[in-house]
């Protein structure tokens, strides 16, 4: 096969096939699967069969129809844990760096009790990276474009009882100019240097493109007439909490025939307010508001919204955790429940040894303990939506979240095309649908460091931001994170809060900590002058290799990282009294990146190592955050 032909084939496999646009996944409410008296979940996490399609055109799986029978019948398989990234599980370098389709399958037996005609059964992937096609018993049932967010399909009529059922999933990690994040496939055509058909994936982001089934796969049941979606918007009036709710019913029913009972329960299970009807307002006198843990001794209070519906002989019940709180901004403040909130936290990644981006409860629990130990009261989900389990913890622990979509690396002209924009709008819809009821989420971030100086950026971000506002009924602030100069950016005017990344003393004037204060203060003041909006420094920092100490310090020593941070603190402490509403160090922990000469087995700007042990920087950050907590005595603010 000539080089030209192989190139064409790659282009076909990695782009056209990626976007067949079936769009058959459920597009409705997609409430998180929970066990209730009327619903049952079955977690299909475990060890699945796995094979990467290493054929030259990456298309053997489709040509040979691997989905038609058990994967082991069409070739060799290996054990692959779900959830997990597949990249770091084996000793095979070509699998770690693989680009293209990988195939998974597993069998399961649906319980006879589900055969009851009154049940719907739904198959849900909590997330898979990046493009996924799913078959059940050899029949294609859904596909989904994008990682980090759930997708699902009703499979009631596809299941067979009394014998095993097989789920097959093909997942492709290829990033193109129109995916989020975007990337490009580069074909190396010089046959003096590269084998025929050679290509590499170029990334426009600074983290490893971990791939696979990253979160749980679940089956869950609902009754035939079911609670499809719940939207909650809370408000406060003096000490009274108001919960506006709207319930969408799914199934073959007219909304008028549905009886709906809504109860709000406190932590003791006591009903504090009740209403009948699909849409109304609940009122709670002397309510416990949802506060960040640094603002109250009674923080992170979650009520339970118990929704019960019935229609004909069918009834459904769902319980949603609800926090009562408001978020507003002025030109110099973020207000939570009308009190000023100063965000002192971190930017994170979903990243750790072995499982890559696979959801991992011990790691999640450890990270929240570390956040509390640091005195951090917020984090940004840089640079993509994090797992529900992480967001649940934030709700429960009173840690505030800037919820970011995977719009990282929008830096090439093609990334601003209508095709990219359309996808970006859909992703924001999916993110808002998933997280709209979370009290911890105080702001949406639609992108990280886009080319906001391009003329196309104005229309693009105006559209994404206004669309996000229109789909979030609770009017949370919306932003994108900017690394361009105040004099070149033309798109932050649509943001409610200006979020800025800069690396004084690191990417510029490396080694010169003496210029940090001057440059940082000048930049922040210019931005405030330009936009007259509150500002968060969403990234700043320096890399350090744990264990390297140098005095006098130099870049990559722990000592240098400490000095860079401390110089920033001085300006933050000053501007916090004016318009600065937050600071977030880059990064919480060291994380894996693509290989490159400026990355030492990953990005080392963590204040913790990748194994979550503290560097010197973690101790001084802690001291700084605890001093903020003490100086603002935020507990007494309410
Ligand atoms: C940034 C990016 C982040 C990088 C970081 C760095 O501005 O937002 O993704 O990892 O800088 O360390 O270069």
XYZ file of C-alpha atoms and ligand atoms in Angstrom:
651
model
C 0.000 0.000 0.000
C 1.516 3.371 -1.027
C 2.063 6.122 1.515
C -0.589 8.287 -0.051
C -3.242 5.609 0.285
C -2.404 4.929 3.937
C -2.601 8.648 4.689
C -6.034 8.867 3.161
C -7.158 5.874 5.167
C -5.882 7.356 8.415
C -7.616 10.595 7.646
C -10.816 8.643 7.071
C -10.593 6.535 10.175
C -9.573 9.267 12.535
C -11.834 12.019 11.415
C -14.814 11.005 9.291
C -15.648 7.921 11.304
C -15.289 9.908 14.476
C -18.171 12.122 13.552
C -20.919 9.994 12.156
C -23.231 12.124 14.237
C -25.708 9.408 15.213
C -26.604 11.438 18.332
C -28.702 8.626 19.676
C -27.744 8.942 23.331
C -30.509 10.209 25.630
C -30.649 13.976 25.592
C -33.034 14.536 28.472
C -32.482 15.121 32.176
C -30.018 12.312 32.845
C -30.280 12.480 36.620
C -27.399 10.736 38.369
C -28.294 7.037 38.819
C -29.292 6.445 42.444
C -30.869 3.531 44.259
C -34.287 4.391 45.635
C -37.396 2.414 46.514
C -38.367 2.589 42.808
C -34.947 2.446 41.136
C -32.094 -0.023 41.158
C -28.530 0.406 39.906
C -26.071 -2.260 38.808
C -22.441 -1.196 38.572
C -20.569 -2.840 35.715
C -17.163 -1.653 36.915
C -14.589 -4.417 37.044
C -12.159 -6.116 34.716
C -13.218 -5.899 31.060
C -11.661 -7.537 27.994
C -9.573 -5.105 26.004
C -7.755 -4.802 22.710
C -6.181 -1.808 20.976
C -6.720 -1.865 17.222
C -3.120 -1.619 16.129
C -3.916 -2.358 12.490
C -2.288 0.089 10.092
C -5.498 1.909 9.324
C -6.867 1.435 12.847
C -9.990 0.126 11.220
C -9.741 -3.646 11.635
C -12.330 -3.635 14.406
C -14.972 -2.214 12.070
C -13.892 -4.166 8.990
C -13.918 -7.447 10.935
C -16.938 -6.458 13.050
C -15.375 -7.206 16.420
C -18.619 -6.133 18.072
C -20.503 -9.105 16.573
C -19.066 -11.632 19.004
C -17.067 -11.746 22.225
C -13.855 -9.798 21.739
C -11.639 -12.776 22.597
C -13.015 -14.611 19.551
C -11.585 -12.101 17.089
C -8.072 -12.006 18.591
C -6.042 -11.615 21.757
C -7.438 -9.641 24.679
C -5.944 -8.368 27.904
C -7.523 -7.536 31.262
C -8.419 -3.889 31.598
C -9.841 -2.349 34.748
C -12.909 -0.146 34.337
C -12.802 2.623 35.389
C -9.224 3.494 34.461
C -7.158 5.007 31.706
C -5.584 2.157 29.786
C -2.310 3.976 29.121
C -0.288 3.109 32.234
C -1.720 -0.329 32.992
C 0.708 -2.438 30.965
C 4.433 -2.483 30.167
C 3.688 -1.763 26.527
C 4.940 1.663 25.441
C 2.932 1.517 22.228
C -0.261 1.155 24.272
C 0.697 4.034 26.560
C 1.080 6.306 23.548
C -1.610 4.691 21.400
C -3.794 6.833 19.111
C -6.960 5.350 17.608
C -9.679 2.872 18.504
C -9.473 0.616 21.541
C -12.102 -2.042 22.163
C -13.639 -3.221 25.417
C -16.237 -5.827 26.204
C -17.828 -7.609 29.140
C -20.801 -9.825 29.809
C -23.493 -9.524 32.452
C -26.801 -11.101 33.446
C -29.730 -8.756 34.018
C -31.767 -9.885 37.033
C -35.131 -11.507 36.262
C -36.777 -8.901 38.473
C -36.061 -6.321 35.737
C -38.035 -8.254 33.174
C -41.134 -6.773 34.685
C -42.749 -4.626 32.003
C -43.110 -1.760 34.435
C -39.347 -1.103 34.363
C -37.179 0.909 32.014
C -33.524 -0.087 31.980
C -30.875 2.477 31.056
C -27.208 1.894 30.251
C -24.994 4.761 31.318
C -21.319 5.538 30.829
C -20.203 8.103 33.375
C -17.463 9.075 30.897
C -15.109 7.652 28.299
C -12.401 9.518 26.461
C -12.855 10.676 23.744
C -15.336 9.308 21.160
C -17.338 6.220 22.055
C -19.534 3.776 20.158
C -21.473 1.193 22.169
C -23.058 -2.094 21.094
C -25.318 -4.333 23.124
C -25.399 -7.970 22.034
C -23.814 -6.970 18.737
C -26.229 -4.179 17.933
C -25.055 -0.577 17.915
C -27.021 1.404 20.490
C -25.281 4.740 20.988
C -22.324 6.945 20.351
C -20.999 9.975 22.148
C -18.642 12.747 21.225
C -16.436 13.949 24.076
C -14.841 12.821 27.323
C -15.538 13.836 30.938
C -19.343 13.819 30.740
C -21.954 11.059 30.998
C -24.014 9.548 28.202
C -26.754 6.945 28.320
C -29.408 5.097 26.356
C -32.492 3.111 27.248
C -31.875 -0.608 26.679
C -35.123 -2.095 27.990
C -35.893 -3.814 24.695
C -32.296 -4.847 23.958
C -31.732 -6.974 27.056
C -32.158 -10.726 27.007
C -33.035 -12.578 30.189
C -31.812 -15.973 31.267
C -28.584 -15.692 29.303
C -25.541 -13.453 29.215
C -25.613 -10.039 27.557
C -22.546 -8.427 26.042
C -21.599 -4.757 26.066
C -18.939 -3.764 23.557
C -17.438 -0.288 23.503
C -15.007 1.176 20.991
C -13.284 4.298 22.281
C -11.119 6.604 20.172
C -8.790 9.157 21.784
C -8.007 11.087 18.586
C -8.190 14.849 18.999
C -8.973 16.909 15.908
C -9.327 20.671 15.368
C -13.021 20.332 16.230
C -12.896 18.197 19.354
C -12.750 19.676 22.869
C -9.922 19.765 23.679
C -8.741 20.286 20.102
C -5.609 18.716 18.649
C -4.233 17.632 15.293
C -3.001 14.454 13.724
C 0.303 15.101 12.022
C 1.242 12.782 9.194
C 5.010 12.411 8.826
C 5.320 11.845 5.118
C 9.086 12.003 4.649
C 9.816 8.332 4.072
C 13.572 8.942 4.534
C 12.785 9.574 8.164
C 9.525 7.793 8.971
C 7.911 4.498 8.079
C 5.016 4.678 5.601
C 1.799 5.890 7.183
C 3.517 7.304 10.269
C 1.524 9.830 12.252
C 1.533 11.432 15.674
C -1.079 13.206 17.755
C -0.150 16.841 18.435
C -1.724 18.230 21.592
C -2.616 21.849 22.334
C -2.816 21.245 26.065
C -0.318 20.566 28.809
C -1.547 17.230 30.175
C -1.301 13.645 29.047
C -4.131 12.591 26.763
C -5.228 9.735 29.019
C -7.932 7.613 27.443
C -10.337 4.752 27.959
C -13.421 4.206 30.089
C -12.615 6.688 32.840
C -15.678 6.416 35.014
C -18.175 3.759 36.002
C -20.509 2.028 33.564
C -23.909 1.410 35.107
C -27.258 -0.096 34.383
C -30.155 1.418 36.235
C -33.871 1.015 36.247
C -36.689 3.519 36.429
C -40.426 2.953 36.323
C -42.111 3.442 32.916
C -43.319 6.877 33.963
C -40.328 8.430 35.634
C -38.749 11.568 37.027
C -36.664 12.657 34.088
C -35.154 15.861 35.425
C -35.167 18.098 38.473
C -34.022 21.704 38.388
C -33.543 23.560 41.612
C -32.803 27.251 42.061
C -32.358 28.449 45.588
C -32.753 31.934 46.958
C -32.618 33.557 50.359
C -34.716 36.219 52.009
C -33.335 37.255 55.416
C -33.134 33.953 57.296
C -35.651 32.200 55.032
C -34.442 29.806 52.371
C -36.388 29.446 49.144
C -36.137 26.442 46.866
C -37.706 26.872 43.439
C -38.072 23.529 41.779
C -39.149 22.269 38.393
C -39.711 18.600 37.654
C -39.792 17.026 34.238
C -41.569 13.723 33.853
C -40.548 11.180 31.238
C -42.429 8.290 29.702
C -45.693 7.949 27.909
C -47.779 10.287 29.999
C -49.455 13.652 29.930
C -47.979 15.912 32.658
C -51.528 16.740 33.804
C -52.122 13.124 34.788
C -49.156 13.044 37.135
C -49.473 13.472 40.873
C -46.313 14.947 42.295
C -45.310 15.306 45.929
C -42.172 17.248 46.826
C -40.707 17.262 50.329
C -37.632 19.029 51.591
C -35.968 17.097 54.401
C -33.343 18.406 56.789
C -30.294 16.418 57.910
C -32.335 14.609 60.547
C -34.782 13.446 57.917
C -37.448 15.838 59.192
C -39.693 17.416 56.536
C -39.267 21.184 56.648
C -41.365 22.116 53.632
C -43.702 20.328 51.193
C -45.597 21.072 48.015
C -47.668 19.269 45.449
C -47.151 19.851 41.742
C -44.336 19.720 39.221
C -43.255 23.293 39.717
C -43.373 25.499 42.786
C -41.432 27.144 45.567
C -40.553 25.625 48.922
C -39.897 27.946 51.788
C -37.835 27.162 54.888
C -37.791 29.583 57.785
C -34.537 29.825 59.749
C -32.889 27.831 56.996
C -29.386 26.413 57.193
C -27.710 28.016 54.224
C -25.003 26.268 52.215
C -21.748 28.030 53.141
C -18.169 27.329 52.107
C -16.470 25.715 55.099
C -14.342 28.820 55.707
C -17.420 31.013 56.147
C -19.425 29.182 58.768
C -19.269 26.582 61.499
C -22.482 25.203 60.044
C -21.109 24.896 56.509
C -22.053 22.771 53.512
C -25.536 22.086 54.808
C -27.409 19.832 52.421
C -31.129 19.252 52.510
C -32.711 16.375 50.617
C -35.333 17.115 48.007
C -37.556 14.042 47.942
C -39.577 13.932 44.738
C -42.368 11.369 44.384
C -44.568 11.060 41.326
C -47.358 8.729 40.452
C -49.475 8.222 37.388
C -51.928 5.395 36.847
C -50.370 2.413 38.588
C -46.806 3.681 38.241
C -44.789 5.658 40.778
C -41.225 6.939 40.973
C -39.095 8.438 43.715
C -35.806 10.338 43.571
C -33.759 12.111 46.239
C -31.599 15.064 45.304
C -29.160 16.772 47.688
C -29.910 20.495 47.744
C -27.975 23.419 49.187
C -29.644 26.767 49.751
C -27.334 29.561 48.679
C -27.011 32.488 46.307
C -24.095 33.702 44.197
C -23.770 37.261 42.947
C -20.993 39.489 41.744
C -20.333 43.211 41.984
C -17.462 44.972 40.242
C -15.109 44.101 43.132
C -16.662 41.105 44.852
C -18.096 37.625 44.632
C -20.927 37.307 47.129
C -22.135 34.015 48.541
C -25.366 34.511 50.452
C -24.669 38.237 50.139
C -21.335 37.978 52.006
C -17.979 38.570 50.295
C -16.192 35.361 49.383
C -12.439 35.262 48.831
C -11.380 32.202 46.988
C -8.044 30.742 48.145
C -7.476 27.433 46.488
C -5.881 25.380 43.782
C -6.217 24.316 40.199
C -6.202 20.533 39.931
C -6.121 17.653 37.514
C -7.698 14.230 37.577
C -4.377 12.453 37.456
C -2.464 9.826 39.352
C -0.173 6.827 39.017
C -1.462 3.752 37.180
C -5.100 4.778 36.689
C -4.341 8.096 34.926
C -7.732 9.793 34.845
C -9.735 6.799 36.058
C -12.027 7.655 38.949
C -10.549 6.467 42.240
C -12.360 6.953 45.567
C -9.330 6.653 47.909
C -7.543 9.296 45.826
C -10.589 11.567 45.889
C -10.919 11.258 49.668
C -7.189 11.891 50.100
C -7.316 14.991 47.899
C -10.171 16.486 49.892
C -8.286 15.858 53.123
C -5.282 17.601 51.605
C -7.416 20.531 50.439
C -8.718 20.977 53.982
C -5.215 20.590 55.420
C -4.022 23.323 53.054
C -6.856 25.602 54.106
C -8.046 25.728 50.480
C -11.690 26.703 50.094
C -12.023 26.256 46.328
C -10.686 24.579 43.210
C -11.090 24.883 39.477
C -11.823 21.732 37.496
C -8.925 22.564 35.189
C -9.306 21.700 32.337
C -12.439 19.529 32.021
C -15.418 18.424 34.128
C -14.427 16.192 37.043
C -16.201 13.031 38.191
C -19.559 13.281 39.997
C -17.907 11.708 43.041
C -15.515 14.684 43.241
C -18.323 17.173 42.823
C -20.353 15.375 45.516
C -17.429 15.797 47.920
C -17.223 19.514 47.121
C -20.943 19.880 47.890
C -20.576 17.919 51.124
C -17.400 19.638 52.349
C -18.207 23.224 51.490
C -15.477 23.585 48.895
C -16.351 25.985 46.124
C -15.849 24.957 42.497
C -15.201 26.823 39.278
C -16.583 24.248 36.890
C -14.570 24.192 33.665
C -15.476 22.499 30.394
C -12.830 20.800 28.208
C -12.314 23.982 26.181
C -8.566 23.990 26.637
C -6.168 24.785 23.794
C -8.528 26.766 21.533
C -5.544 28.465 20.001
C -5.633 27.731 16.249
C -7.846 29.460 13.731
C -9.682 26.217 12.849
C -10.709 25.830 16.502
C -12.990 28.844 16.085
C -14.985 27.369 13.190
C -18.758 26.958 13.315
C -18.299 23.225 13.690
C -16.175 23.755 16.806
C -18.560 26.358 18.154
C -21.570 24.082 17.719
C -19.798 21.307 19.604
C -18.721 23.729 22.335
C -22.336 24.825 22.867
C -23.432 21.192 23.166
C -20.695 20.446 25.689
C -21.762 23.409 27.821
C -25.339 22.093 27.710
C -24.141 18.685 28.872
C -22.057 20.202 31.664
C -24.805 22.498 32.917
C -27.321 19.660 32.746
C -25.050 17.538 34.935
C -23.993 20.152 37.503
C -26.756 22.787 37.532
C -28.099 21.737 40.944
C -24.756 21.713 42.737
C -24.357 24.377 45.421
C -20.554 24.109 45.282
C -20.487 25.264 41.655
C -20.384 29.051 41.784
C -19.158 29.753 38.259
C -18.811 28.108 34.852
C -15.533 28.402 32.980
C -16.085 27.868 29.266
C -12.397 27.685 28.331
C -8.795 27.879 29.435
C -6.335 30.165 27.695
C -7.965 30.457 24.275
C -6.507 32.784 21.645
C -8.719 35.583 22.917
C -6.836 38.118 20.840
C -8.043 36.580 17.536
C -10.782 38.645 15.835
C -12.914 35.442 15.762
C -12.725 35.172 19.563
C -15.304 37.880 20.191
C -18.154 36.204 18.361
C -17.078 32.766 19.544
C -16.975 33.582 23.260
C -19.945 35.888 23.165
C -21.908 32.919 21.791
C -20.561 30.311 24.213
C -20.987 32.528 27.259
C -24.488 33.727 26.399
C -25.550 30.180 25.545
C -24.234 28.972 28.903
C -26.191 31.717 30.663
C -29.312 30.756 28.772
C -29.121 27.065 29.696
C -28.298 27.611 33.377
C -31.556 28.708 34.953
C -29.805 29.902 38.114
C -27.744 32.637 36.414
C -24.383 31.664 37.850
C -21.467 33.826 36.752
C -19.680 32.663 33.602
C -16.054 33.167 32.666
C -13.145 31.872 30.659
C -9.571 31.807 31.886
C -7.309 34.211 30.048
C -3.534 34.304 29.645
C -3.421 37.185 27.196
C -2.380 40.722 27.973
C -5.006 43.290 29.004
C -3.963 45.155 25.857
C -4.527 42.287 23.401
C -7.545 40.316 24.700
C -10.842 41.171 23.014
C -13.217 38.623 24.524
C -13.155 38.852 28.356
C -15.721 41.644 28.275
C -18.408 38.922 28.202
C -17.124 37.359 31.445
C -18.625 38.158 34.857
C -15.319 37.630 36.629
C -11.891 38.100 35.033
C -9.788 34.976 35.529
C -6.091 35.387 34.777
C -3.094 33.084 34.425
C 0.461 34.424 34.545
C 3.849 32.945 35.395
C 6.103 35.825 36.441
C 9.505 34.518 37.487
C 8.903 31.257 35.640
C 8.069 31.506 31.924
C 9.301 35.102 31.891
C 12.334 36.415 33.809
C 13.164 32.888 34.937
C 15.218 33.059 38.123
C 14.289 36.685 38.835
C 11.871 36.622 41.722
C 12.718 40.289 42.398
C 10.490 41.434 39.498
C 7.406 39.414 40.413
C 5.699 41.917 42.697
C 6.120 44.796 40.284
C 4.887 42.877 37.242
C 2.024 41.131 38.989
C 0.589 44.254 40.584
C 0.904 46.255 37.373
C -0.857 43.558 35.349
C -3.732 43.086 37.790
C -4.330 46.820 38.107
C -4.352 47.286 34.343
C -6.907 44.522 33.979
C -9.142 46.014 36.629
C -8.877 49.407 34.947
C -9.817 47.836 31.626
C -12.747 45.660 32.712
C -13.878 47.022 36.103
C -14.784 43.510 37.239
C -13.586 41.284 40.077
C -10.418 39.339 39.292
C -9.196 35.870 40.247
C -5.602 34.869 39.648
C -6.481 31.374 38.451
C -2.889 30.213 37.822
C 0.592 31.193 38.935
C 3.477 29.056 40.143
C 6.815 27.447 39.462
C 8.078 23.931 38.892
C 10.087 22.048 41.491
C 11.505 18.555 41.674
C 10.756 17.228 45.158
C 13.966 16.802 47.096
C 16.058 19.342 45.189
C 17.193 22.126 47.502
C 19.458 24.961 46.452
C 20.599 27.995 48.420
C 20.724 30.460 46.760
C 17.787 28.998 44.955
C 17.391 28.253 41.241
C 14.509 27.207 39.038
C 13.287 23.646 39.745
C 14.455 23.653 43.364
C 11.794 23.485 46.072
C 13.315 26.664 47.485
C 12.689 28.566 44.254
C 9.076 27.436 44.086
C 8.580 28.705 47.642
C 10.083 32.080 46.804
C 7.930 32.502 43.687
C 4.797 31.766 45.680
C 5.752 34.081 48.529
C 6.368 37.000 46.175
C 2.872 36.503 44.762
C 1.301 36.344 48.230
C 2.507 39.889 48.985
C 0.561 41.355 46.077
C -2.468 39.122 46.617
C -2.663 40.274 50.244
C -2.638 43.879 49.073
C -5.150 43.618 46.212
C -7.519 41.374 48.138
C -8.588 44.549 49.903
C -9.493 46.055 46.527
C -10.739 43.960 43.580
C -8.893 40.630 43.794
C -11.423 37.943 44.743
C -9.271 34.869 44.489
C -5.940 33.147 44.054
C -5.388 29.573 42.916
C -1.949 28.083 42.760
C -0.923 26.014 39.763
C -1.000 23.174 40.649
C -2.319 21.089 43.516
C -0.124 18.110 42.553
C 2.462 17.182 39.930
C 0.779 15.616 36.909
C 1.619 13.726 33.742
C 2.059 15.487 30.414
C 3.199 14.516 26.940
C 6.956 14.060 26.727
C 8.937 17.194 25.984
C 12.238 18.793 26.819
C 10.649 21.222 29.279
C 8.709 18.547 31.157
C 10.534 16.282 33.622
C 8.323 13.179 33.583
C 5.341 15.500 33.670
C 4.594 18.968 34.985
C 6.227 19.599 38.380
C 4.396 22.704 39.503
C 2.468 20.737 42.142
C 2.709 21.805 45.761
C 2.237 18.082 46.355
C 4.014 15.363 44.445
C 1.974 13.141 42.174
C 1.884 10.687 45.094
C 0.341 13.456 47.249
C 3.308 14.113 49.532
C 3.935 17.766 50.442
C 6.755 19.790 48.973
C 8.027 22.804 50.922
C 5.577 24.920 48.920
C 2.617 23.070 50.446
C 3.658 24.177 53.939
C 4.019 27.836 53.025
C 0.770 27.793 51.050
C -0.935 26.343 54.095
C 0.517 29.039 56.324
C -0.695 31.684 53.868
C -4.216 30.251 53.553
C -4.605 29.823 57.295
C -3.531 33.424 57.777
C -6.217 34.529 55.282
C -8.821 32.503 57.157
C -7.728 34.074 60.454
C -7.402 37.613 59.164
C -10.788 37.720 57.483
C -12.354 35.723 60.348
C -14.737 34.485 57.705
C -16.662 32.371 60.211
C -18.018 35.465 61.848
C -19.118 37.034 58.588
C -22.593 35.558 58.403
C -0.946 27.178 31.858
C -2.003 26.191 31.523
C -1.802 24.873 32.216
C -0.316 24.501 32.182
C 0.453 25.560 32.938
C 1.961 25.279 32.919
O -1.086 28.368 31.683
O -3.295 26.661 31.772
O -2.576 23.900 31.573
O -0.071 23.243 32.713
O 0.244 26.797 32.328
O 2.465 24.702 33.860
O 2.586 25.644 31.938
